[in-house]
Coordinates of C-alpha atoms in Angstrom, one line a residue:
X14 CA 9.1 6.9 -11.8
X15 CA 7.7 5.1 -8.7
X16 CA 7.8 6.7 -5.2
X17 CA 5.6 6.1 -1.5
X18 CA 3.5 9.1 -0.7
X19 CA 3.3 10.7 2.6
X20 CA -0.2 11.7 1.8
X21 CA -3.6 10.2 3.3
X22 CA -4.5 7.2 0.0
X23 CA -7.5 7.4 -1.4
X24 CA -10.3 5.4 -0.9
X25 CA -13.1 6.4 -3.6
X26 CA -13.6 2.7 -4.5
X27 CA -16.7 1.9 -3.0
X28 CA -15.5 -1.4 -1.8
X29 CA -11.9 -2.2 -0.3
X30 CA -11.4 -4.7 -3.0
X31 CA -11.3 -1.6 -5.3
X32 CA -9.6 0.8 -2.8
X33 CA -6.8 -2.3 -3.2
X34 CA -6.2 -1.6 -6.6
X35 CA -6.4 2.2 -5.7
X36 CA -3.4 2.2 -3.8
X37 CA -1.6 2.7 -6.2
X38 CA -2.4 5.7 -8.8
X39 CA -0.1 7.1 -11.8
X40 CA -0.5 10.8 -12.7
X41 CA 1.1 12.8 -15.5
X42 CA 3.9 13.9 -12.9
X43 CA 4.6 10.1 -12.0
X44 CA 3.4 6.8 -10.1
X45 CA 2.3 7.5 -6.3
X46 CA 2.1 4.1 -4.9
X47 CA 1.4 3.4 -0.8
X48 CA 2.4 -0.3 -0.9
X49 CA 6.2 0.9 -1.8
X50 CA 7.9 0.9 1.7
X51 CA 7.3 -1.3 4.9
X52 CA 5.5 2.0 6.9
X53 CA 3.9 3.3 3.7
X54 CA 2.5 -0.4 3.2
X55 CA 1.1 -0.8 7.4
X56 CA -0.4 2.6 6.9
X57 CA -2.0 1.8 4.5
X58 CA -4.0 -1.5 5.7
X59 CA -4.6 0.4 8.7
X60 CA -6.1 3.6 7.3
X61 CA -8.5 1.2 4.8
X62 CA -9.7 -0.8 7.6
X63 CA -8.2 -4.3 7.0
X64 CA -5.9 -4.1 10.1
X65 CA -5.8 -2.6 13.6
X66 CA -3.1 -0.5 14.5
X67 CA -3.1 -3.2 17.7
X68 CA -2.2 -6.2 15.0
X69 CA 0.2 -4.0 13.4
X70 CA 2.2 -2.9 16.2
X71 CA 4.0 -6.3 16.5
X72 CA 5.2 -5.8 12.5
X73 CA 5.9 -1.9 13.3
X74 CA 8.3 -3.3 16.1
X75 CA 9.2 -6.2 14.2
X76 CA 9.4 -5.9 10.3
X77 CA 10.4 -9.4 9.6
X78 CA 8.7 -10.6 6.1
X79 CA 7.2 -7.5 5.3
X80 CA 9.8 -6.9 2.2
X81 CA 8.6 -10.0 0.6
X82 CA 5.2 -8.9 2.1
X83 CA 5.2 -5.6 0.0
X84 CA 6.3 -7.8 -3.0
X85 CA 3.5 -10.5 -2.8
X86 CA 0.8 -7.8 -2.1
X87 CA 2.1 -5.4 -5.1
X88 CA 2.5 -8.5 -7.7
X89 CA -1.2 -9.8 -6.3
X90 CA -2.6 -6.4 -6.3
X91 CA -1.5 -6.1 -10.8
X92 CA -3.1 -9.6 -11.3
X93 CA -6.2 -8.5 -9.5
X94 CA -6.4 -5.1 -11.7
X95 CA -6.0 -7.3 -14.8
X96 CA -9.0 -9.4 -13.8
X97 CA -11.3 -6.3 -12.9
X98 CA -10.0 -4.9 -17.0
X99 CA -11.1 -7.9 -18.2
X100 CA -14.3 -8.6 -16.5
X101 CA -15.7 -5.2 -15.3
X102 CA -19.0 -5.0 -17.1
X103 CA -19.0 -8.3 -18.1
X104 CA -20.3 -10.4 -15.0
X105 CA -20.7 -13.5 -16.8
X106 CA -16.9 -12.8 -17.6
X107 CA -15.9 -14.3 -13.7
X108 CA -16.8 -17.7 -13.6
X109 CA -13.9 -19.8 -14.1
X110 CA -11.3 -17.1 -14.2
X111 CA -7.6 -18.2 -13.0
X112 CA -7.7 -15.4 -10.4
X113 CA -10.6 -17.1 -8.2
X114 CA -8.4 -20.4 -7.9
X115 CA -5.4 -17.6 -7.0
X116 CA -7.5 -16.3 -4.1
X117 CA -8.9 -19.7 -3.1
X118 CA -5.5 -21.0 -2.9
X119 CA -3.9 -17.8 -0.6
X120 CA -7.3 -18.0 1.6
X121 CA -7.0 -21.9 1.8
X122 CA -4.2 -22.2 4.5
X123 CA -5.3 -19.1 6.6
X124 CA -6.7 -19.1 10.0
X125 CA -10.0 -17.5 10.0
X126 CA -11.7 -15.4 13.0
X127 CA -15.4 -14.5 12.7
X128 CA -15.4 -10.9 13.7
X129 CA -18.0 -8.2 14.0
X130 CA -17.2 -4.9 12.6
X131 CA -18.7 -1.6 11.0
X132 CA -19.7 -1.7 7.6
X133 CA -17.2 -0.6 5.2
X134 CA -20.8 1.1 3.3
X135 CA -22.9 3.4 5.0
X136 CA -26.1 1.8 6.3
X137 CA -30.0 1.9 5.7
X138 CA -32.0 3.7 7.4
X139 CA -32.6 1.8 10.8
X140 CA -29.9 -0.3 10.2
X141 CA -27.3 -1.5 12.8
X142 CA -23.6 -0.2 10.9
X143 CA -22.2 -3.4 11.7
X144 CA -21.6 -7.0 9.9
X145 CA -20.3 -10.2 10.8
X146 CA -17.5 -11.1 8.7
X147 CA -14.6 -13.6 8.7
X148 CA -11.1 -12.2 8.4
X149 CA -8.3 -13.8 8.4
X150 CA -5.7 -14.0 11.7
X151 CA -2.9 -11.6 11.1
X152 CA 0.0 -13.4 13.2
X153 CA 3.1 -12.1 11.0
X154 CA 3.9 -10.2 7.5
X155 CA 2.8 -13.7 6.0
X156 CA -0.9 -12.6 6.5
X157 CA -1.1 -9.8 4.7
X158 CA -1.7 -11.2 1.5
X159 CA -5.0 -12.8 2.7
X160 CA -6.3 -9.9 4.2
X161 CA -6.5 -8.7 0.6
X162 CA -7.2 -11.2 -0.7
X163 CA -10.4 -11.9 1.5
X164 CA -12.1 -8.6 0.3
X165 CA -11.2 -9.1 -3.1
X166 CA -12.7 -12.5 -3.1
X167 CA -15.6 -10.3 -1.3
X168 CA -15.7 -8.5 -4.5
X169 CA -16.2 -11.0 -6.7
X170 CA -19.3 -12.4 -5.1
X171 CA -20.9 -9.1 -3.9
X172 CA -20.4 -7.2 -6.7
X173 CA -22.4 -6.0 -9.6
X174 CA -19.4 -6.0 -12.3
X175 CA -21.8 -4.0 -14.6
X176 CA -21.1 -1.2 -12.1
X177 CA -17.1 -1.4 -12.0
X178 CA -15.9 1.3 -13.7
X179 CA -12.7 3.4 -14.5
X180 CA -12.3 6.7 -14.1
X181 CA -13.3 8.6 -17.3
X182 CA -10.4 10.8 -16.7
X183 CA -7.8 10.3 -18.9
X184 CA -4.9 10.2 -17.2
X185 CA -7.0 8.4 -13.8
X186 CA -6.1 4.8 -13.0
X187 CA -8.9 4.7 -10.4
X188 CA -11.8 2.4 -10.1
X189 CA -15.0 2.1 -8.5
X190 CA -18.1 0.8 -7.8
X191 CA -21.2 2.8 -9.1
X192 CA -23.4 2.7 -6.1
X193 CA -25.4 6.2 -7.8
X194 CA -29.0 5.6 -8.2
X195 CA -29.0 6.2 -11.9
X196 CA -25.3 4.3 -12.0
X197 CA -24.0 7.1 -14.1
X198 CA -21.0 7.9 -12.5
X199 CA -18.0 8.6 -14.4
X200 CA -15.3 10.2 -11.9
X201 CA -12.9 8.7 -9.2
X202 CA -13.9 12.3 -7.6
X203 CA -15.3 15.3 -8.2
X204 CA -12.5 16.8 -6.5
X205 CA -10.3 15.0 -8.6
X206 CA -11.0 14.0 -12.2
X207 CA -14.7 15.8 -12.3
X208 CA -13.8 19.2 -11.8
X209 CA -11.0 19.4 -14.2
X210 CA -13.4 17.6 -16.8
X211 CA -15.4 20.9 -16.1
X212 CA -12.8 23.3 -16.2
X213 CA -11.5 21.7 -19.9
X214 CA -14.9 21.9 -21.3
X215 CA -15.4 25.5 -20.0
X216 CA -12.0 26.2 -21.5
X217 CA -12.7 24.6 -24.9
X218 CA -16.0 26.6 -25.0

């Protein structure tokens, strides 16, 4: 069963690229996925940061594409997860994988801006929260797919992929990025997935 949540998505991920492939998550009780629906889908981009609600006002008014949108950005979105199963842990696992000539190929046509904006990571100490990034010109539903595409290709060469995990928990189909000191983390959340791993192993005491 797959239905579009009315609930706030999750962004545990560490990095949008991973809060991507966290839009969509698939508990016991069925698949909760945001990019389902043309408002579920503009909410979604505009609660993670990769549009303003003033770029997606024109779509809101006029929803033109955005079917085929949801369906390019949903089919990119499982070829993406494959690629971070296959190469999470395994840096040297990247180079020359089919999904960087994917992403070259959706970014290649695109209009780029050169934008300042707040860091997606909290800063250091001192540190101005802001960074100068290129984004990609969101003119109709067309250029959607690059938005995502631009942080995932962010990902790729930002990323330490011995730090992409999966949630431990066993029914989670979250990822993130182990930013931890020590880089053992093991949960999405401890909201989520680490305080029912507590409350099993207190039960199976």
């Amino acid at each position: 069963m797959s239905k579009a949540n009315t609930a706030d998505p999750l962004f545990i991920g560490e990095h949008r690229g991973l809060d991507f492939l966290n839009s969509i998550i698939r508990p016991k009780s069925g698949t909760v996925d945001w990019l389902t629906s043309e408002s579920t889908m503009l909410n979604w981009f505009q609660q993670s940061g990769l549009a303003t609600a003033d770029e997606l006002a024109p779509l809101r008014q006029n929803p033109k594409g955005l079917e085929q949108a949801i369906a390019e950005v949903s089919e990119f979105r499982e070829r993406f997860r494959d690629f971070i199963t296959t190469v999470g842990g395994q840096p040297q696992a990247v180079m020359g994988h089919p999904i960087v000539d994917e992403i070259n190929q959706i970014l290649k046509d695109t209009v780029q801006v050169l934008q300042v904006e707040e860091m997606a990571q909290a800063p250091k100490p001192n540190q101005v929260p802001y960074e100068l990034r290129y984004r990609p010109q969101l003119r109709d539903a067309t250029d959607l797919l690059p938005r995502v595409a631009a942080v995932c290709a962010q990902l790729i060469c930002e990323a330490d992929f011995r730090y992409i995990k999966n949630c431990e928990g066993p029914d989670c189909s979250l990822y993130f990025l182990d930013v931890s000191k020590s880089h053992k983390r093991r949960w999405c959340s401890m909201d989520l997935c680490g305080n029912r791993a507590k409350a099993a192993t207190y039960r199976n005491r």
